[in-house]
Coordinates of N, CA and C in Angstrom, one line a residue:
M3 N 37.6 -5.1 -85.6 CA 37.2 -4.6 -84.2 C 35.8 -3.8 -84.6
T4 N 34.7 -4.3 -83.8 CA 33.5 -3.4 -83.9 C 33.6 -2.1 -83.4
Q5 N 32.7 -1.3 -83.8 CA 32.5 0.1 -83.3 C 32.6 0.2 -82.0
K6 N 31.5 -0.8 -81.3 CA 31.4 -0.6 -79.9 C 32.3 -1.0 -79.3
A7 N 33.1 -2.1 -79.6 CA 34.6 -2.4 -79.3 C 35.7 -1.2 -79.2
V8 N 35.7 -0.2 -80.1 CA 36.4 0.8 -80.4 C 36.0 1.8 -79.4
I9 N 34.8 2.1 -79.1 CA 34.2 3.1 -78.2 C 34.5 2.5 -76.5
V10 N 34.3 1.4 -76.3 CA 34.8 1.0 -75.0 C 36.3 0.8 -74.8
Q11 N 37.1 0.6 -76.0 CA 38.6 1.0 -75.7 C 39.0 2.3 -75.5
E12 N 38.2 3.3 -76.2 CA 38.5 4.8 -76.1 C 38.3 5.1 -74.5
L13 N 36.9 4.5 -74.3 CA 36.4 4.8 -72.8 C 37.4 4.5 -71.7
R14 N 37.9 3.3 -71.9 CA 38.8 2.7 -70.9 C 40.1 3.5 -71.0
S15 N 40.6 3.9 -72.3 CA 41.8 4.7 -72.1 C 41.5 6.0 -71.3
A16 N 40.4 6.7 -71.6 CA 40.1 7.8 -71.0 C 40.1 7.8 -69.4
K17 N 39.4 6.5 -69.1 CA 39.5 6.2 -67.7 C 40.8 6.0 -66.9
Q18 N 41.7 5.4 -67.8 CA 43.2 5.3 -67.4 C 43.8 6.6 -67.2
G19 N 43.5 7.4 -68.2 CA 43.9 8.8 -68.0 C 43.8 9.5 -66.9
H20 N 42.4 9.3 -66.4 CA 41.8 9.7 -65.1 C 42.7 9.5 -64.0
V21 N 42.6 7.9 -64.1 CA 43.4 7.3 -62.8 C 45.0 7.9 -62.6
R22 N 45.4 8.1 -63.9 CA 46.7 8.6 -63.8 C 46.9 9.9 -63.2
W23 N 46.1 10.8 -63.6 CA 46.0 12.3 -63.3 C 46.0 12.3 -61.8
V24 N 45.0 11.4 -60.9 CA 44.7 11.3 -59.7 C 46.2 11.3 -59.1
R25 N 47.0 10.2 -59.5 CA 48.1 9.8 -58.9 C 49.1 11.0 -59.2
Y26 N 49.0 11.8 -59.9 CA 49.8 12.9 -60.2 C 49.6 14.0 -59.0
A27 N 48.3 14.0 -58.9 CA 48.0 15.0 -57.8 C 48.5 14.5 -56.3
S28 N 48.6 13.0 -56.0 CA 49.3 12.5 -54.8 C 50.7 12.8 -54.9
A29 N 51.4 12.6 -56.0 CA 52.7 12.8 -56.2 C 53.1 14.3 -55.9
L30 N 52.2 15.2 -56.4 CA 52.4 16.6 -56.1 C 52.6 16.9 -54.6
I31 N 51.6 16.3 -53.8 CA 51.5 16.5 -52.3 C 52.7 16.0 -51.7
E32 N 53.3 14.7 -52.2 CA 54.5 14.0 -51.5 C 55.7 14.8 -52.1
G33 N 55.5 15.8 -52.7 CA 56.8 16.7 -53.1 C 57.5 16.1 -54.3
M34 N 57.0 15.5 -54.9 CA 57.6 14.8 -56.4 C 57.6 15.8 -57.6
D35 N 58.5 15.9 -58.2 CA 58.7 16.9 -59.3 C 57.7 16.7 -60.4
M36 N 57.1 17.6 -61.0 CA 56.0 17.2 -61.9 C 56.2 18.0 -63.1
L37 N 56.1 17.3 -64.2 CA 56.1 17.7 -65.4 C 55.2 18.7 -65.8
K38 N 55.3 19.5 -66.8 CA 54.3 20.5 -67.0 C 53.1 20.0 -67.6
E39 N 53.0 18.9 -68.1 CA 51.8 18.5 -68.7 C 51.1 17.9 -67.4
H40 N 51.6 17.6 -66.2 CA 50.9 17.1 -65.3 C 50.2 18.2 -64.1
V41 N 50.7 19.4 -64.4 CA 50.1 20.4 -63.5 C 48.8 20.7 -63.7
P42 N 48.0 21.3 -62.6 CA 46.5 21.5 -63.1 C 46.3 22.1 -64.3
V43 N 45.3 21.7 -64.9 CA 44.6 22.0 -66.1 C 43.2 22.3 -66.2
L44 N 42.7 22.9 -67.0 CA 41.2 23.0 -67.0 C 40.7 21.4 -67.4
G45 N 39.3 21.2 -67.0 CA 38.7 19.9 -67.2 C 38.5 19.7 -68.8
T46 N 38.9 20.5 -69.5 CA 38.6 20.2 -71.1 C 40.1 20.0 -71.6
D47 N 41.3 20.0 -70.9 CA 42.4 19.7 -71.3 C 43.1 18.5 -70.8
C48 N 42.9 17.9 -69.9 CA 43.3 16.6 -69.4 C 43.0 15.5 -70.6
K49 N 43.8 14.4 -70.6 CA 43.5 13.1 -71.5 C 42.0 12.8 -71.4
F50 N 41.4 12.7 -70.1 CA 40.0 12.4 -70.1 C 39.1 13.5 -70.5
G51 N 39.2 14.6 -70.3 CA 38.7 15.6 -70.8 C 38.5 15.9 -72.1
K52 N 39.6 15.6 -72.9 CA 39.8 15.8 -74.3 C 38.9 14.6 -74.9
W53 N 38.7 13.4 -74.2 CA 38.0 12.3 -74.7 C 36.6 12.9 -74.5
Y54 N 36.2 13.3 -73.3 CA 34.8 13.6 -72.9 C 34.0 14.9 -73.7
Y55 N 35.0 15.8 -73.8 CA 34.6 16.9 -74.5 C 34.6 16.8 -76.1
G56 N 35.4 15.8 -76.6 CA 35.6 15.3 -78.0 C 34.7 14.2 -78.4
P57 N 35.4 13.1 -78.9 CA 34.6 12.0 -79.1 C 33.6 11.6 -78.4
G58 N 33.8 11.6 -77.1 CA 32.6 11.0 -75.9 C 31.6 11.5 -76.2
Q59 N 31.2 13.2 -76.9 CA 30.3 13.8 -76.9 C 29.1 12.9 -77.5
G60 N 29.5 11.9 -78.2 CA 28.4 11.2 -79.1 C 28.0 10.2 -78.0
L61 N 28.1 10.0 -76.9 CA 27.5 9.2 -75.8 C 26.7 10.2 -74.8
K62 N 26.6 11.5 -75.1 CA 26.0 12.5 -74.3 C 24.3 12.2 -73.8
S63 N 23.7 11.4 -74.6 CA 22.4 11.1 -74.4 C 22.3 9.8 -73.3
L64 N 23.4 9.3 -73.1 CA 23.5 8.2 -72.1 C 23.5 9.0 -70.8
P65 N 22.6 8.2 -69.7 CA 22.5 8.8 -68.4 C 23.6 9.0 -67.9
S66 N 24.4 7.8 -67.6 CA 25.9 8.2 -66.9 C 26.8 9.1 -67.4
Y67 N 26.7 9.3 -68.7 CA 27.8 10.3 -69.3 C 27.5 11.5 -68.8
Q68 N 25.9 11.9 -68.6 CA 25.7 13.2 -68.2 C 26.0 13.6 -66.5
K69 N 26.2 12.5 -66.1 CA 26.5 12.6 -64.4 C 27.9 12.8 -64.2
I70 N 28.8 12.8 -65.4 CA 30.5 12.9 -65.1 C 30.7 14.2 -65.3
E71 N 30.2 15.2 -66.0 CA 30.8 16.5 -65.9 C 31.1 17.2 -64.8
Q72 N 30.1 17.4 -64.0 CA 30.2 18.2 -62.6 C 31.3 17.9 -62.0
P73 N 31.1 16.4 -61.3 CA 32.3 15.8 -60.7 C 33.7 16.0 -61.3
H74 N 33.7 15.8 -62.6 CA 35.0 16.1 -63.3 C 35.6 17.5 -63.0
L75 N 34.6 18.4 -63.4 CA 35.2 19.9 -63.1 C 35.6 20.2 -61.7
D76 N 34.7 19.6 -60.8 CA 34.9 19.7 -59.5 C 36.5 19.1 -59.0
L77 N 36.6 18.1 -59.7 CA 38.0 17.4 -59.3 C 39.2 18.4 -59.8
H78 N 38.9 18.7 -60.9 CA 40.1 20.0 -61.4 C 40.0 21.2 -60.3
D79 N 38.9 21.5 -60.0 CA 38.9 22.6 -59.0 C 39.8 22.3 -57.8
T80 N 39.4 21.1 -57.4 CA 40.3 20.8 -55.9 C 41.7 20.5 -56.2
Y81 N 41.8 20.0 -57.4 CA 43.5 19.7 -57.8 C 44.1 21.4 -57.7
M82 N 43.3 22.4 -58.6 CA 43.9 23.6 -58.9 C 44.2 24.3 -57.3
Q83 N 43.5 24.0 -56.2 CA 43.4 24.3 -54.9 C 44.5 24.0 -54.0
I84 N 44.7 22.5 -54.5 CA 46.2 21.9 -53.9 C 47.3 22.4 -54.6
F85 N 47.3 22.7 -56.0 CA 48.5 23.3 -56.4 C 48.9 24.5 -55.9
K86 N 47.9 25.5 -55.9 CA 47.9 26.8 -55.4 C 48.4 26.9 -53.9
L87 N 48.1 25.9 -53.0 CA 48.4 26.0 -51.6 C 50.0 25.3 -51.6
L88 N 50.4 24.5 -52.4 CA 51.5 23.9 -52.4 C 52.6 24.9 -53.0
F89 N 52.3 25.6 -53.9 CA 53.0 26.4 -54.8 C 53.1 27.8 -54.5
K90 N 52.1 28.3 -53.7 CA 52.0 29.9 -53.3 C 53.1 30.5 -53.0
N91 N 54.1 29.7 -52.3 CA 55.2 30.6 -51.6 C 56.4 30.7 -52.9
E92 N 56.1 30.0 -53.8 CA 57.4 29.7 -55.0 C 58.0 31.3 -55.4
D93 N 57.1 32.2 -55.2 CA 57.7 33.7 -55.7 C 58.1 34.4 -54.3
D94 N 58.3 33.6 -53.1 CA 59.0 34.4 -52.2 C 60.5 33.9 -52.0
A95 N 61.0 33.8 -53.3 CA 62.3 33.8 -53.3 C 63.0 34.8 -52.8
K96 N 62.5 36.1 -53.1 CA 63.1 37.4 -52.8 C 63.0 37.7 -51.4
A97 N 62.3 37.2 -50.5 CA 61.8 37.2 -49.1 C 63.4 37.0 -48.6
G98 N 63.4 37.9 -47.6 CA 65.0 37.7 -46.9 C 64.9 36.5 -45.9
F99 N 66.2 36.2 -45.6 CA 66.7 35.1 -45.0 C 65.7 35.0 -43.7
F100 N 65.9 35.8 -42.8 CA 65.1 35.6 -41.5 C 63.5 35.6 -41.8
A101 N 63.0 36.1 -42.8 CA 61.5 35.9 -43.1 C 61.4 34.6 -43.4
K102 N 62.1 34.0 -44.0 CA 62.0 32.7 -44.5 C 62.2 31.6 -43.5
L103 N 63.1 32.0 -42.5 CA 63.5 31.2 -41.5 C 62.4 31.0 -40.4
L104 N 61.9 32.0 -40.2 CA 60.8 32.2 -39.2 C 59.2 32.0 -39.4
G105 N 58.9 32.1 -41.0 CA 57.7 32.1 -41.1 C 57.3 30.9 -42.1
R106 N 58.1 30.3 -42.9 CA 57.8 29.5 -43.9 C 57.3 28.1 -43.3
K107 N 58.1 27.5 -42.5 CA 58.0 26.0 -42.2 C 56.5 25.9 -41.5
K108 N 56.4 26.8 -40.6 CA 55.0 26.5 -40.0 C 54.0 26.5 -41.0
N109 N 53.8 27.5 -41.8 CA 52.9 27.6 -42.9 C 53.0 26.7 -43.9
Q110 N 53.9 26.2 -44.1 CA 54.2 24.9 -45.2 C 53.7 24.1 -44.7
E111 N 53.7 23.5 -43.4 CA 53.2 22.3 -42.9 C 51.6 22.4 -42.8
A112 N 51.0 23.6 -42.4 CA 49.6 23.8 -42.4 C 49.3 23.7 -43.8
D113 N 49.7 24.3 -44.9 CA 49.2 23.9 -46.2 C 49.4 22.6 -46.6
L114 N 50.4 22.0 -46.2 CA 50.4 20.6 -46.5 C 49.5 19.8 -46.1
N115 N 48.9 20.0 -44.8 CA 47.8 19.4 -44.2 C 46.5 19.5 -45.0
T116 N 46.4 20.7 -45.1 CA 45.2 21.3 -45.8 C 45.3 20.9 -47.2
A117 N 46.5 20.4 -48.1 CA 46.4 19.9 -49.3 C 46.0 18.2 -49.1
R118 N 46.6 17.8 -47.9 CA 46.2 16.3 -47.9 C 44.9 16.1 -47.7
S119 N 44.0 17.0 -46.9 CA 42.6 17.1 -46.6 C 42.1 17.0 -47.9
L120 N 42.4 18.2 -48.9 CA 41.7 18.5 -50.1 C 42.1 17.1 -50.9
F121 N 43.0 16.6 -50.9 CA 43.3 15.3 -51.7 C 42.2 14.2 -51.4
K122 N 42.0 14.0 -50.1 CA 41.0 13.2 -49.6 C 39.5 13.4 -50.4
E123 N 39.2 14.9 -50.6 CA 38.1 15.1 -51.3 C 38.0 14.8 -52.8
L124 N 39.4 15.1 -53.1 CA 39.7 14.7 -54.8 C 39.6 13.2 -55.0
E125 N 39.9 12.3 -54.2 CA 39.7 10.9 -54.1 C 38.5 10.5 -54.2
H126 N 37.5 11.2 -53.1 CA 36.2 10.8 -53.3 C 35.6 11.3 -54.5
T127 N 35.7 12.2 -55.0 CA 35.1 12.6 -56.5 C 35.5 11.8 -57.3
S128 N 36.9 11.3 -57.5 CA 37.5 10.6 -58.2 C 36.4 9.2 -58.3
T129 N 36.2 8.8 -57.4 CA 35.7 7.4 -56.9 C 34.0 7.8 -57.8
I130 N 33.4 8.8 -57.4 CA 32.2 9.0 -58.0 C 32.6 8.9 -59.6
I131 N 33.4 9.6 -60.1 CA 33.8 9.5 -61.5 C 33.8 8.1 -62.0
L132 N 34.7 7.6 -61.3 CA 35.0 6.2 -62.0 C 33.8 5.2 -61.7
A133 N 32.8 5.6 -60.8 CA 31.6 4.7 -60.9 C 30.7 5.0 -61.9
H134 N 30.5 6.2 -62.3 CA 29.7 6.9 -63.3 C 30.4 6.2 -64.8
L135 N 31.7 6.0 -64.8 CA 32.5 5.4 -66.0 C 32.0 4.1 -66.3
E136 N 32.2 3.2 -65.1 CA 31.6 1.9 -65.1 C 30.3 1.7 -65.6
R137 N 29.3 2.5 -65.1 CA 28.0 2.6 -65.7 C 27.9 2.9 -67.1
L138 N 28.6 3.9 -67.3 CA 28.7 4.4 -68.8 C 29.1 3.3 -69.8
E139 N 30.1 2.4 -69.2 CA 30.7 1.3 -70.0 C 29.6 0.1 -70.4
T140 N 28.9 -0.1 -69.2 CA 27.8 -0.9 -69.1 C 26.9 -0.5 -70.3
E141 N 26.3 0.7 -70.0 CA 25.3 1.2 -71.1 C 25.7 1.1 -72.5
V142 N 27.0 1.4 -72.9 CA 27.6 1.1 -74.1 C 27.4 -0.4 -74.6
L143 N 27.9 -1.0 -73.9 CA 27.7 -2.7 -74.1 C 26.7 -3.1 -74.1
A144 N 25.6 -2.5 -73.5 CA 24.0 -2.8 -73.6 C 23.4 -2.6 -75.0
L145 N 24.1 -1.5 -75.8 CA 23.5 -1.0 -76.9 C 23.7 -2.1 -78.4
E146 N 22.8 -1.9 -79.3 CA 23.0 -2.5 -80.2 C 24.0 -1.9 -81.1
E147 N 24.8 -2.8 -82.0 CA 26.0 -2.1 -82.8 C 25.4 -0.9 -83.6
E148 N 24.2 -0.9 -84.3 CA 23.7 0.2 -85.0 C 23.4 1.3 -84.2
D149 N 23.1 1.4 -83.1 CA 22.5 2.4 -82.0 C 24.0 3.1 -81.6
V150 N 25.0 2.1 -81.3 CA 26.5 2.7 -81.1 C 26.7 3.7 -82.2
T151 N 26.8 3.1 -83.4 CA 27.2 3.7 -84.6 C 26.5 5.1 -84.6
R152 N 25.2 5.0 -84.6 CA 24.3 6.4 -84.9 C 24.7 7.2 -83.6
L153 N 24.9 7.1 -82.4 CA 25.1 7.8 -81.5 C 26.6 8.5 -81.4
Y154 N 27.6 7.3 -81.4 CA 28.9 7.8 -81.4 C 29.4 8.6 -82.6
Y155 N 29.2 8.1 -83.8 CA 29.5 8.8 -85.0 C 28.8 10.0 -85.7
V156 N 27.8 9.8 -85.6 CA 26.7 11.0 -86.1 C 26.6 11.9 -85.1
S157 N 26.4 11.8 -84.0 CA 26.2 12.9 -83.0 C 27.3 13.4 -82.5
A158 N 28.4 12.8 -82.6 CA 29.9 13.6 -82.3 C 30.2 14.4 -83.5

C-alpha cells in the first residue's frame, strides 16, 4: 500500500469516527444510555481529534485541513451544551418528592427542546466539517507520492 493510500485510509477512518460521534449526540438526546467514552470530550480527545492533532498534523499546510479546526471545536462546544442541558438535574436526586413532581417535567421538556435545537446546529457544523474532509481527501489524492511522504511523515 502506498503512503498516500495509508493517509487516505487514516483520513477516512477519522471521518467515520466523526460521523459515529455525531450519532452518539443524537442517541444522547433520544435518552439512550451512553458509555463513558461517548460523553462530551475535548476536541483533542475524540477519535477524529486524535488523528487531527496527531498524525493529521502532517497535512496542516493543505487549505482544507486548516478550515476544519474551528468547526470541530465548535461542534464539541455544542455537544457539551447539549450534555449539560440534559444532565444538569442528575444531582437533584436529593430534592424532595414534591419539588420533583411539580417542577422537573416542565423544565425537562424545555431542556429537551433546546437540546434538539442545538443538535440541528451540531448537524450543520458536522456537514461543514465533512465537506472540508472531502476536499482534504481530494487534495491528498492530487499530491504526488513524494509530496505526500514529505508532508505527512516529515512534518508530523
